[in-house]
PDB file of C-alpha atoms in Angstrom:
ATOM      1  CA  UNK A 193     115.902  94.638 104.273  1.00  0.00           C
ATOM      2  CA  UNK A 194     112.308  93.944 105.324  1.00  0.00           C
ATOM      3  CA  UNK A 195     111.685  95.134 108.871  1.00  0.00           C
ATOM      4  CA  UNK A 196     109.497  92.838 110.972  1.00  0.00           C
ATOM      5  CA  UNK A 197     108.291  92.301 114.527  1.00  0.00           C
ATOM      6  CA  UNK A 198     107.250  89.081 116.270  1.00  0.00           C
ATOM      7  CA  UNK A 199     104.434  89.152 118.819  1.00  0.00           C
ATOM      8  CA  UNK A 200     104.099  85.844 120.671  1.00  0.00           C
ATOM      9  CA  UNK A 201     103.966  84.876 124.346  1.00  0.00           C
ATOM     10  CA  UNK A 202     105.939  81.681 123.689  1.00  0.00           C
ATOM     11  CA  UNK A 203     109.679  82.393 123.727  1.00  0.00           C
ATOM     12  CA  UNK A 204     110.382  79.098 121.936  1.00  0.00           C
ATOM     13  CA  UNK A 205     108.162  80.158 119.012  1.00  0.00           C
ATOM     14  CA  UNK A 206     110.022  83.445 118.674  1.00  0.00           C
ATOM     15  CA  UNK A 207     113.356  81.625 118.654  1.00  0.00           C
ATOM     16  CA  UNK A 208     112.216  79.125 116.014  1.00  0.00           C
ATOM     17  CA  UNK A 209     110.953  81.896 113.737  1.00  0.00           C
ATOM     18  CA  UNK A 210     114.207  83.821 114.094  1.00  0.00           C
ATOM     19  CA  UNK A 211     116.228  80.662 113.415  1.00  0.00           C
ATOM     20  CA  UNK A 212     114.310  79.913 110.204  1.00  0.00           C
ATOM     21  CA  UNK A 213     114.800  83.470 108.957  1.00  0.00           C
ATOM     22  CA  UNK A 214     118.526  83.327 109.664  1.00  0.00           C
ATOM     23  CA  UNK A 215     119.136  79.769 108.434  1.00  0.00           C
ATOM     24  CA  UNK A 216     117.545  80.358 105.029  1.00  0.00           C
ATOM     25  CA  UNK A 217     118.825  83.922 104.546  1.00  0.00           C
ATOM     26  CA  UNK A 218     115.297  85.328 104.346  1.00  0.00           C
ATOM     27  CA  UNK A 219     115.709  89.104 103.825  1.00  0.00           C
ATOM     28  CA  UNK A 220     114.014  90.055 107.087  1.00  0.00           C
ATOM     29  CA  UNK A 221     115.391  92.032 110.010  1.00  0.00           C
ATOM     30  CA  UNK A 222     113.564  91.412 113.296  1.00  0.00           C
ATOM     31  CA  UNK A 223     113.439  94.878 114.869  1.00  0.00           C
ATOM     32  CA  UNK A 224     111.558  93.866 118.018  1.00  0.00           C
ATOM     33  CA  UNK A 225     109.506  91.253 119.840  1.00  0.00           C
ATOM     34  CA  UNK A 226     106.556  91.428 122.231  1.00  0.00           C
ATOM     35  CA  UNK A 227     105.086  88.790 124.553  1.00  0.00           C
ATOM     36  CA  UNK A 228     101.642  90.308 125.128  1.00  0.00           C
ATOM     37  CA  UNK A 229      99.045  92.233 123.160  1.00  0.00           C
ATOM     38  CA  UNK A 230      99.542  95.569 124.858  1.00  0.00           C
ATOM     39  CA  UNK A 231     103.290  95.561 124.215  1.00  0.00           C
ATOM     40  CA  UNK A 232     102.602  94.388 120.638  1.00  0.00           C
ATOM     41  CA  UNK A 233     100.547  97.500 119.896  1.00  0.00           C
ATOM     42  CA  UNK A 234     103.188  99.767 121.446  1.00  0.00           C
ATOM     43  CA  UNK A 235     105.977  98.028 119.514  1.00  0.00           C
ATOM     44  CA  UNK A 236     104.091  98.335 116.228  1.00  0.00           C
ATOM     45  CA  UNK A 237     103.640 102.095 116.502  1.00  0.00           C
ATOM     46  CA  UNK A 238     107.193 102.553 117.763  1.00  0.00           C
ATOM     47  CA  UNK A 239     108.938 100.527 115.028  1.00  0.00           C
ATOM     48  CA  UNK A 240     106.571 100.915 112.004  1.00  0.00           C
ATOM     49  CA  UNK A 241     107.493  97.466 110.596  1.00  0.00           C
ATOM     50  CA  UNK A 242     106.873  96.208 107.069  1.00  0.00           C
ATOM     51  CA  UNK A 243     105.624  92.881 108.420  1.00  0.00           C
ATOM     52  CA  UNK A 244     104.066  91.571 111.649  1.00  0.00           C
ATOM     53  CA  UNK A 245     104.134  87.967 112.879  1.00  0.00           C
ATOM     54  CA  UNK A 246     101.303  87.731 115.384  1.00  0.00           C
ATOM     55  CA  UNK A 247     100.028  85.039 117.735  1.00  0.00           C
ATOM     56  CA  UNK A 248      96.315  84.945 118.641  1.00  0.00           C
ATOM     57  CA  UNK A 249      96.336  83.713 122.229  1.00  0.00           C
ATOM     58  CA  UNK A 250      98.332  86.316 124.176  1.00  0.00           C
ATOM     59  CA  UNK A 251      97.811  87.981 127.551  1.00  0.00           C
ATOM     60  CA  UNK A 252      96.730  91.614 127.802  1.00  0.00           C
ATOM     61  CA  UNK A 253      95.095  91.847 124.368  1.00  0.00           C
ATOM     62  CA  UNK A 254      94.591  88.891 122.043  1.00  0.00           C
ATOM     63  CA  UNK A 255      95.787  88.897 118.456  1.00  0.00           C
ATOM     64  CA  UNK A 256      92.430  89.928 117.000  1.00  0.00           C
ATOM     65  CA  UNK A 257      92.263  92.938 119.313  1.00  0.00           C
ATOM     66  CA  UNK A 258      95.773  93.893 118.246  1.00  0.00           C
ATOM     67  CA  UNK A 259      94.774  93.721 114.574  1.00  0.00           C
ATOM     68  CA  UNK A 260      91.709  95.894 115.180  1.00  0.00           C
ATOM     69  CA  UNK A 261      93.943  98.451 116.899  1.00  0.00           C
ATOM     70  CA  UNK A 262      96.764  98.680 114.342  1.00  0.00           C
ATOM     71  CA  UNK A 263      94.582  98.397 111.235  1.00  0.00           C
ATOM     72  CA  UNK A 264      95.405  96.782 107.909  1.00  0.00           C
ATOM     73  CA  UNK A 265      99.116  96.158 108.293  1.00  0.00           C
ATOM     74  CA  UNK A 266     100.971  93.275 106.627  1.00  0.00           C
ATOM     75  CA  UNK A 267     100.120  90.647 109.233  1.00  0.00           C
ATOM     76  CA  UNK A 268     100.842  86.921 109.287  1.00  0.00           C
ATOM     77  CA  UNK A 269      99.070  84.986 112.014  1.00  0.00           C
ATOM     78  CA  UNK A 270     101.220  82.305 113.693  1.00  0.00           C
ATOM     79  CA  UNK A 271      99.080  80.084 115.911  1.00  0.00           C
ATOM     80  CA  UNK A 272      98.971  76.621 117.453  1.00  0.00           C
ATOM     81  CA  UNK A 273      95.217  76.398 116.871  1.00  0.00           C
ATOM     82  CA  UNK A 274      94.018  75.198 113.463  1.00  0.00           C
ATOM     83  CA  UNK A 275      90.472  76.515 113.880  1.00  0.00           C
ATOM     84  CA  UNK A 276      88.117  77.498 111.070  1.00  0.00           C
ATOM     85  CA  UNK A 277      86.790  80.377 113.158  1.00  0.00           C
ATOM     86  CA  UNK A 278      90.302  81.823 113.387  1.00  0.00           C
ATOM     87  CA  UNK A 279      90.711  81.651 109.631  1.00  0.00           C
ATOM     88  CA  UNK A 280      87.349  83.315 108.974  1.00  0.00           C
ATOM     89  CA  UNK A 281      87.913  86.181 111.369  1.00  0.00           C
ATOM     90  CA  UNK A 282      91.512  86.689 110.231  1.00  0.00           C
ATOM     91  CA  UNK A 283      90.466  87.029 106.594  1.00  0.00           C
ATOM     92  CA  UNK A 284      87.727  89.514 107.497  1.00  0.00           C
ATOM     93  CA  UNK A 285      90.328  91.611 109.302  1.00  0.00           C
ATOM     94  CA  UNK A 286      92.652  91.628 106.281  1.00  0.00           C
ATOM     95  CA  UNK A 287      95.319  89.231 107.558  1.00  0.00           C
ATOM     96  CA  UNK A 288      97.670  88.187 104.750  1.00  0.00           C
ATOM     97  CA  UNK A 289      98.153  84.566 105.806  1.00  0.00           C
ATOM     98  CA  UNK A 290      97.860  82.095 108.679  1.00  0.00           C
ATOM     99  CA  UNK A 291     100.606  79.699 109.763  1.00  0.00           C
ATOM    100  CA  UNK A 292      99.849  76.798 112.107  1.00  0.00           C
ATOM    101  CA  UNK A 293     102.673  75.766 114.446  1.00  0.00           C
ATOM    102  CA  UNK A 294     105.020  74.029 114.005  1.00  0.00           C
ATOM    103  CA  UNK A 295     106.003  75.923 110.881  1.00  0.00           C
ATOM    104  CA  UNK A 296     108.638  75.031 108.289  1.00  0.00           C
ATOM    105  CA  UNK A 297     110.584  77.026 105.717  1.00  0.00           C
ATOM    106  CA  UNK A 298     108.257  76.314 102.780  1.00  0.00           C
ATOM    107  CA  UNK A 299     105.202  77.528 104.695  1.00  0.00           C
ATOM    108  CA  UNK A 300     107.022  80.548 106.049  1.00  0.00           C
ATOM    109  CA  UNK A 301     108.509  81.683 102.750  1.00  0.00           C
ATOM    110  CA  UNK A 302     105.177  81.290 100.929  1.00  0.00           C
ATOM    111  CA  UNK A 303     103.374  83.309 103.609  1.00  0.00           C
ATOM    112  CA  UNK A 304     105.960  86.096 103.505  1.00  0.00           C
ATOM    113  CA  UNK A 305     105.756  86.284  99.707  1.00  0.00           C
ATOM    114  CA  UNK A 306     101.951  86.538  99.846  1.00  0.00           C
ATOM    115  CA  UNK A 307     102.133  89.234 102.512  1.00  0.00           C
ATOM    116  CA  UNK A 308     104.703  91.344 100.678  1.00  0.00           C
ATOM    117  CA  UNK A 309     103.440  90.697  97.170  1.00  0.00           C
ATOM    118  CA  UNK A 310     106.819  89.663  95.771  1.00  0.00           C
ATOM    119  CA  UNK A 311     109.109  86.643  95.812  1.00  0.00           C
ATOM    120  CA  UNK A 312     112.542  86.721  97.387  1.00  0.00           C
ATOM    121  CA  UNK A 313     115.585  84.552  96.749  1.00  0.00           C
ATOM    122  CA  UNK A 314     118.451  83.324  98.901  1.00  0.00           C
ATOM    123  CA  UNK A 315     120.778  85.823  97.206  1.00  0.00           C
ATOM    124  CA  UNK A 316     121.062  89.021  99.263  1.00  0.00           C
ATOM    125  CA  UNK A 317     122.131  91.098  96.255  1.00  0.00           C
ATOM    126  CA  UNK A 318     119.089  90.078  94.225  1.00  0.00           C
ATOM    127  CA  UNK A 319     116.783  90.555  97.215  1.00  0.00           C
ATOM    128  CA  UNK A 320     117.995  94.117  97.593  1.00  0.00           C
ATOM    129  CA  UNK A 321     117.056  94.835  93.983  1.00  0.00           C
ATOM    130  CA  UNK A 322     113.679  93.085  94.296  1.00  0.00           C
ATOM    131  CA  UNK A 323     112.788  95.023  97.414  1.00  0.00           C
ATOM    132  CA  UNK A 324     113.889  98.339  95.919  1.00  0.00           C
ATOM    133  CA  UNK A 325     111.882  97.803  92.733  1.00  0.00           C
ATOM    134  CA  UNK A 326     108.744  96.735  94.590  1.00  0.00           C
ATOM    135  CA  UNK A 327     108.902  99.815  96.813  1.00  0.00           C
ATOM    136  CA  UNK A 328     109.891 102.297  94.102  1.00  0.00           C
ATOM    137  CA  UNK A 329     108.445 100.928  90.851  1.00  0.00           C
ATOM    138  CA  UNK A 330     106.597 104.196  90.234  1.00  0.00           C
ATOM    139  CA  UNK A 331     109.905 106.108  90.053  1.00  0.00           C
ATOM    140  CA  UNK A 332     112.415 106.326  87.207  1.00  0.00           C
ATOM    141  CA  UNK A 333     114.773 103.401  87.919  1.00  0.00           C
ATOM    142  CA  UNK A 334     117.943 102.697  85.966  1.00  0.00           C
ATOM    143  CA  UNK A 335     120.456  99.863  86.027  1.00  0.00           C
ATOM    144  CA  UNK A 336     123.188 102.365  86.921  1.00  0.00           C
ATOM    145  CA  UNK A 337     121.185 103.471  89.959  1.00  0.00           C
ATOM    146  CA  UNK A 338     120.662  99.889  91.138  1.00  0.00           C
ATOM    147  CA  UNK A 339     124.321  99.013  90.649  1.00  0.00           C
ATOM    148  CA  UNK A 340     125.296 101.984  92.788  1.00  0.00           C
ATOM    149  CA  UNK A 341     122.790 100.903  95.436  1.00  0.00           C
ATOM    150  CA  UNK A 342     124.298  97.405  95.500  1.00  0.00           C
ATOM    151  CA  UNK A 343     127.960  98.541  95.321  1.00  0.00           C
ATOM    152  CA  UNK A 344     128.750  96.447  92.250  1.00  0.00           C
ATOM    153  CA  UNK A 345     129.048  96.807  88.496  1.00  0.00           C
ATOM    154  CA  UNK A 346     125.852  96.849  86.471  1.00  0.00           C
ATOM    155  CA  UNK A 347     127.083  93.927  84.356  1.00  0.00           C
ATOM    156  CA  UNK A 348     127.631  91.779  87.427  1.00  0.00           C
ATOM    157  CA  UNK A 349     124.278  92.789  88.894  1.00  0.00           C
ATOM    158  CA  UNK A 350     122.416  92.062  85.669  1.00  0.00           C
ATOM    159  CA  UNK A 351     124.097  88.660  85.328  1.00  0.00           C
ATOM    160  CA  UNK A 352     123.357  87.577  88.918  1.00  0.00           C
ATOM    161  CA  UNK A 353     119.763  88.818  88.770  1.00  0.00           C
ATOM    162  CA  UNK A 354     119.052  86.931  85.541  1.00  0.00           C
ATOM    163  CA  UNK A 355     120.604  83.751  86.944  1.00  0.00           C
ATOM    164  CA  UNK A 356     118.436  83.893  90.084  1.00  0.00           C
ATOM    165  CA  UNK A 357     115.116  85.035  88.608  1.00  0.00           C
ATOM    166  CA  UNK A 358     115.258  84.126  84.883  1.00  0.00           C
ATOM    167  CA  UNK A 359     114.286  87.756  84.212  1.00  0.00           C
ATOM    168  CA  UNK A 360     116.205  90.851  83.285  1.00  0.00           C
ATOM    169  CA  UNK A 361     116.083  93.664  85.836  1.00  0.00           C
ATOM    170  CA  UNK A 362     114.225  95.998  83.499  1.00  0.00           C
ATOM    171  CA  UNK A 363     111.878  93.185  82.521  1.00  0.00           C
ATOM    172  CA  UNK A 364     111.053  92.608  86.179  1.00  0.00           C
ATOM    173  CA  UNK A 365     110.466  96.328  86.663  1.00  0.00           C
ATOM    174  CA  UNK A 366     107.898  96.313  83.855  1.00  0.00           C
ATOM    175  CA  UNK A 367     106.300  93.171  85.297  1.00  0.00           C
ATOM    176  CA  UNK A 368     105.847  94.831  88.707  1.00  0.00           C
ATOM    177  CA  UNK A 369     104.450  98.000  87.161  1.00  0.00           C
ATOM    178  CA  UNK A 370     101.915  96.094  85.056  1.00  0.00           C
ATOM    179  CA  UNK A 371     100.896  93.936  88.019  1.00  0.00           C
ATOM    180  CA  UNK A 372     100.191  97.089  90.017  1.00  0.00           C
ATOM    181  CA  UNK A 373      98.322  98.561  87.062  1.00  0.00           C
ATOM    182  CA  UNK A 374      96.026  95.523  86.990  1.00  0.00           C
ATOM    183  CA  UNK A 375      95.097  96.064  90.630  1.00  0.00           C
ATOM    184  CA  UNK A 376      94.331  99.722  89.973  1.00  0.00           C
ATOM    185  CA  UNK A 377      92.225  98.906  86.914  1.00  0.00           C
ATOM    186  CA  UNK A 378      90.112  96.514  88.999  1.00  0.00           C
ATOM    187  CA  UNK A 379      89.034  99.358  91.307  1.00  0.00           C
ATOM    188  CA  UNK A 380      87.622 101.376  88.397  1.00  0.00           C
ATOM    189  CA  UNK A 381      88.532 104.588  90.195  1.00  0.00           C
ATOM    190  CA  UNK A 382      91.181 105.989  87.812  1.00  0.00           C
ATOM    191  CA  UNK A 383      91.540 106.580  84.093  1.00  0.00           C
ATOM    192  CA  UNK A 384      94.103 104.520  82.191  1.00  0.00           C
ATOM    193  CA  UNK A 385      96.243 107.629  81.742  1.00  0.00           C
ATOM    194  CA  UNK A 386      96.230 108.252  85.516  1.00  0.00           C
ATOM    195  CA  UNK A 387      97.108 104.615  86.193  1.00  0.00           C
ATOM    196  CA  UNK A 388      99.921 104.763  83.640  1.00  0.00           C
ATOM    197  CA  UNK A 389     101.504 107.710  85.439  1.00  0.00           C
ATOM    198  CA  UNK A 390     101.009 106.227  88.915  1.00  0.00           C
ATOM    199  CA  UNK A 391     102.829 103.000  88.043  1.00  0.00           C
ATOM    200  CA  UNK A 392     105.797 104.779  86.497  1.00  0.00           C
ATOM    201  CA  UNK A 393     105.068 105.282  82.790  1.00  0.00           C
ATOM    202  CA  UNK A 394     105.380 108.828  81.518  1.00  0.00           C
ATOM    203  CA  UNK A 395     104.552 107.634  78.015  1.00  0.00           C
ATOM    204  CA  UNK A 396     101.072 106.137  77.495  1.00  0.00           C
ATOM    205  CA  UNK A 397     102.253 104.167  74.457  1.00  0.00           C
ATOM    206  CA  UNK A 398     104.913 102.449  76.565  1.00  0.00           C
ATOM    207  CA  UNK A 399     102.255 101.547  79.135  1.00  0.00           C
ATOM    208  CA  UNK A 400      99.986 100.020  76.467  1.00  0.00           C
ATOM    209  CA  UNK A 401     102.891  98.147  74.855  1.00  0.00           C
ATOM    210  CA  UNK A 402     104.097  96.571  78.100  1.00  0.00           C
ATOM    211  CA  UNK A 403     100.589  95.817  79.324  1.00  0.00           C
ATOM    212  CA  UNK A 404      99.825  93.862  76.130  1.00  0.00           C
ATOM    213  CA  UNK A 405     103.224  92.157  76.369  1.00  0.00           C
ATOM    214  CA  UNK A 406     102.744  90.873  79.931  1.00  0.00           C
ATOM    215  CA  UNK A 407      98.970  90.403  80.138  1.00  0.00           C
ATOM    216  CA  UNK A 408      98.182  89.483  76.536  1.00  0.00           C
ATOM    217  CA  UNK A 409      95.447  92.087  76.122  1.00  0.00           C
ATOM    218  CA  UNK A 410      95.100  95.860  76.164  1.00  0.00           C
ATOM    219  CA  UNK A 411      94.322  97.717  79.429  1.00  0.00           C
ATOM    220  CA  UNK A 412      90.838  98.524  78.073  1.00  0.00           C
ATOM    221  CA  UNK A 413      90.109  94.873  77.270  1.00  0.00           C
ATOM    222  CA  UNK A 414      91.369  93.819  80.691  1.00  0.00           C
ATOM    223  CA  UNK A 415      89.197  96.415  82.404  1.00  0.00           C
ATOM    224  CA  UNK A 416      86.058  95.362  80.524  1.00  0.00           C
ATOM    225  CA  UNK A 417      86.660  91.686  81.343  1.00  0.00           C
ATOM    226  CA  UNK A 418      87.152  92.492  85.028  1.00  0.00           C
ATOM    227  CA  UNK A 419      83.969  94.582  85.033  1.00  0.00           C
ATOM    228  CA  UNK A 420      81.989  91.708  83.472  1.00  0.00           C
ATOM    229  CA  UNK A 421      83.417  89.235  85.998  1.00  0.00           C
ATOM    230  CA  UNK A 422      82.494  91.539  88.886  1.00  0.00           C
ATOM    231  CA  UNK A 423      78.939  91.858  87.515  1.00  0.00           C
ATOM    232  CA  UNK A 424      78.714  88.059  87.359  1.00  0.00           C
ATOM    233  CA  UNK A 425      79.992  87.716  90.931  1.00  0.00           C
ATOM    234  CA  UNK A 426      77.449  90.261  92.164  1.00  0.00           C
ATOM    235  CA  UNK A 427      74.657  88.464  90.272  1.00  0.00           C
ATOM    236  CA  UNK A 428      75.628  85.106  91.765  1.00  0.00           C
ATOM    237  CA  UNK A 429      75.733  86.578  95.272  1.00  0.00           C
ATOM    238  CA  UNK A 430      72.297  88.169  94.776  1.00  0.00           C
ATOM    239  CA  UNK A 431      70.847  84.917  93.426  1.00  0.00           C
ATOM    240  CA  UNK A 432      72.298  82.934  96.300  1.00  0.00           C
ATOM    241  CA  UNK A 433      70.880  85.382  98.844  1.00  0.00           C
ATOM    242  CA  UNK A 434      67.442  85.317  97.185  1.00  0.00           C
ATOM    243  CA  UNK A 435      67.316  81.525  97.475  1.00  0.00           C
ATOM    244  CA  UNK A 436      67.819  81.722 101.226  1.00  0.00           C
ATOM    245  CA  UNK A 437      64.905  84.118 101.783  1.00  0.00           C
ATOM    246  CA  UNK A 438      61.816  82.133 102.890  1.00  0.00           C
ATOM    247  CA  UNK A 439      58.692  82.566 100.812  1.00  0.00           C
ATOM    248  CA  UNK A 440      55.334  82.712 102.652  1.00  0.00           C
TER     249      UNK A 440
END
């Protein structure tokens, strides 16, 4: 279960958010709430949540000050003010998404999925598997292990998971690993062998096989394309900046 806190000085907003989470069986456990910025910071360090729902306009410390204090956590801004300045500053501070009140289920679920990096379903059994895989993809995971975790047979678990996600469990595990590998390749900080090990592949051939299967190109090809795209982005930024410099 995803552990979350809500920091908002409007009690009605907290109640609505809780009601949406409960009504649609979103796999989130609210472990605490705070009605001002000072209490929000204290609650964050006390509960170490996976996700933070945070209002901007609060007494004590505003939402931006809270973000600067707690760092780059998984934060979703929930505000009544649809201001461009809020969006700009939030993105600079690493906020995952911004929701403008009143919020509905579609907005909420999409924001949570962007913040966590994975999609959930309305099936608690499947959500347990999804969460476990996304937190432990780098480990050796077996269907027997997941079935034991979910207190059911592996045949039942596999059948329910496929029905809800259109993927096999092992297929989803590979998908998550390759998705993480792509992010690591983009940084250019690790060798492909190091990335392979970090995402859970002890065999480099298996890493290459699954990468080509899910991405359609080899890790080396993907890395070179990303490097070329980054060079193009840097060139465009430099060109744009040069055009704004006045010439005497």
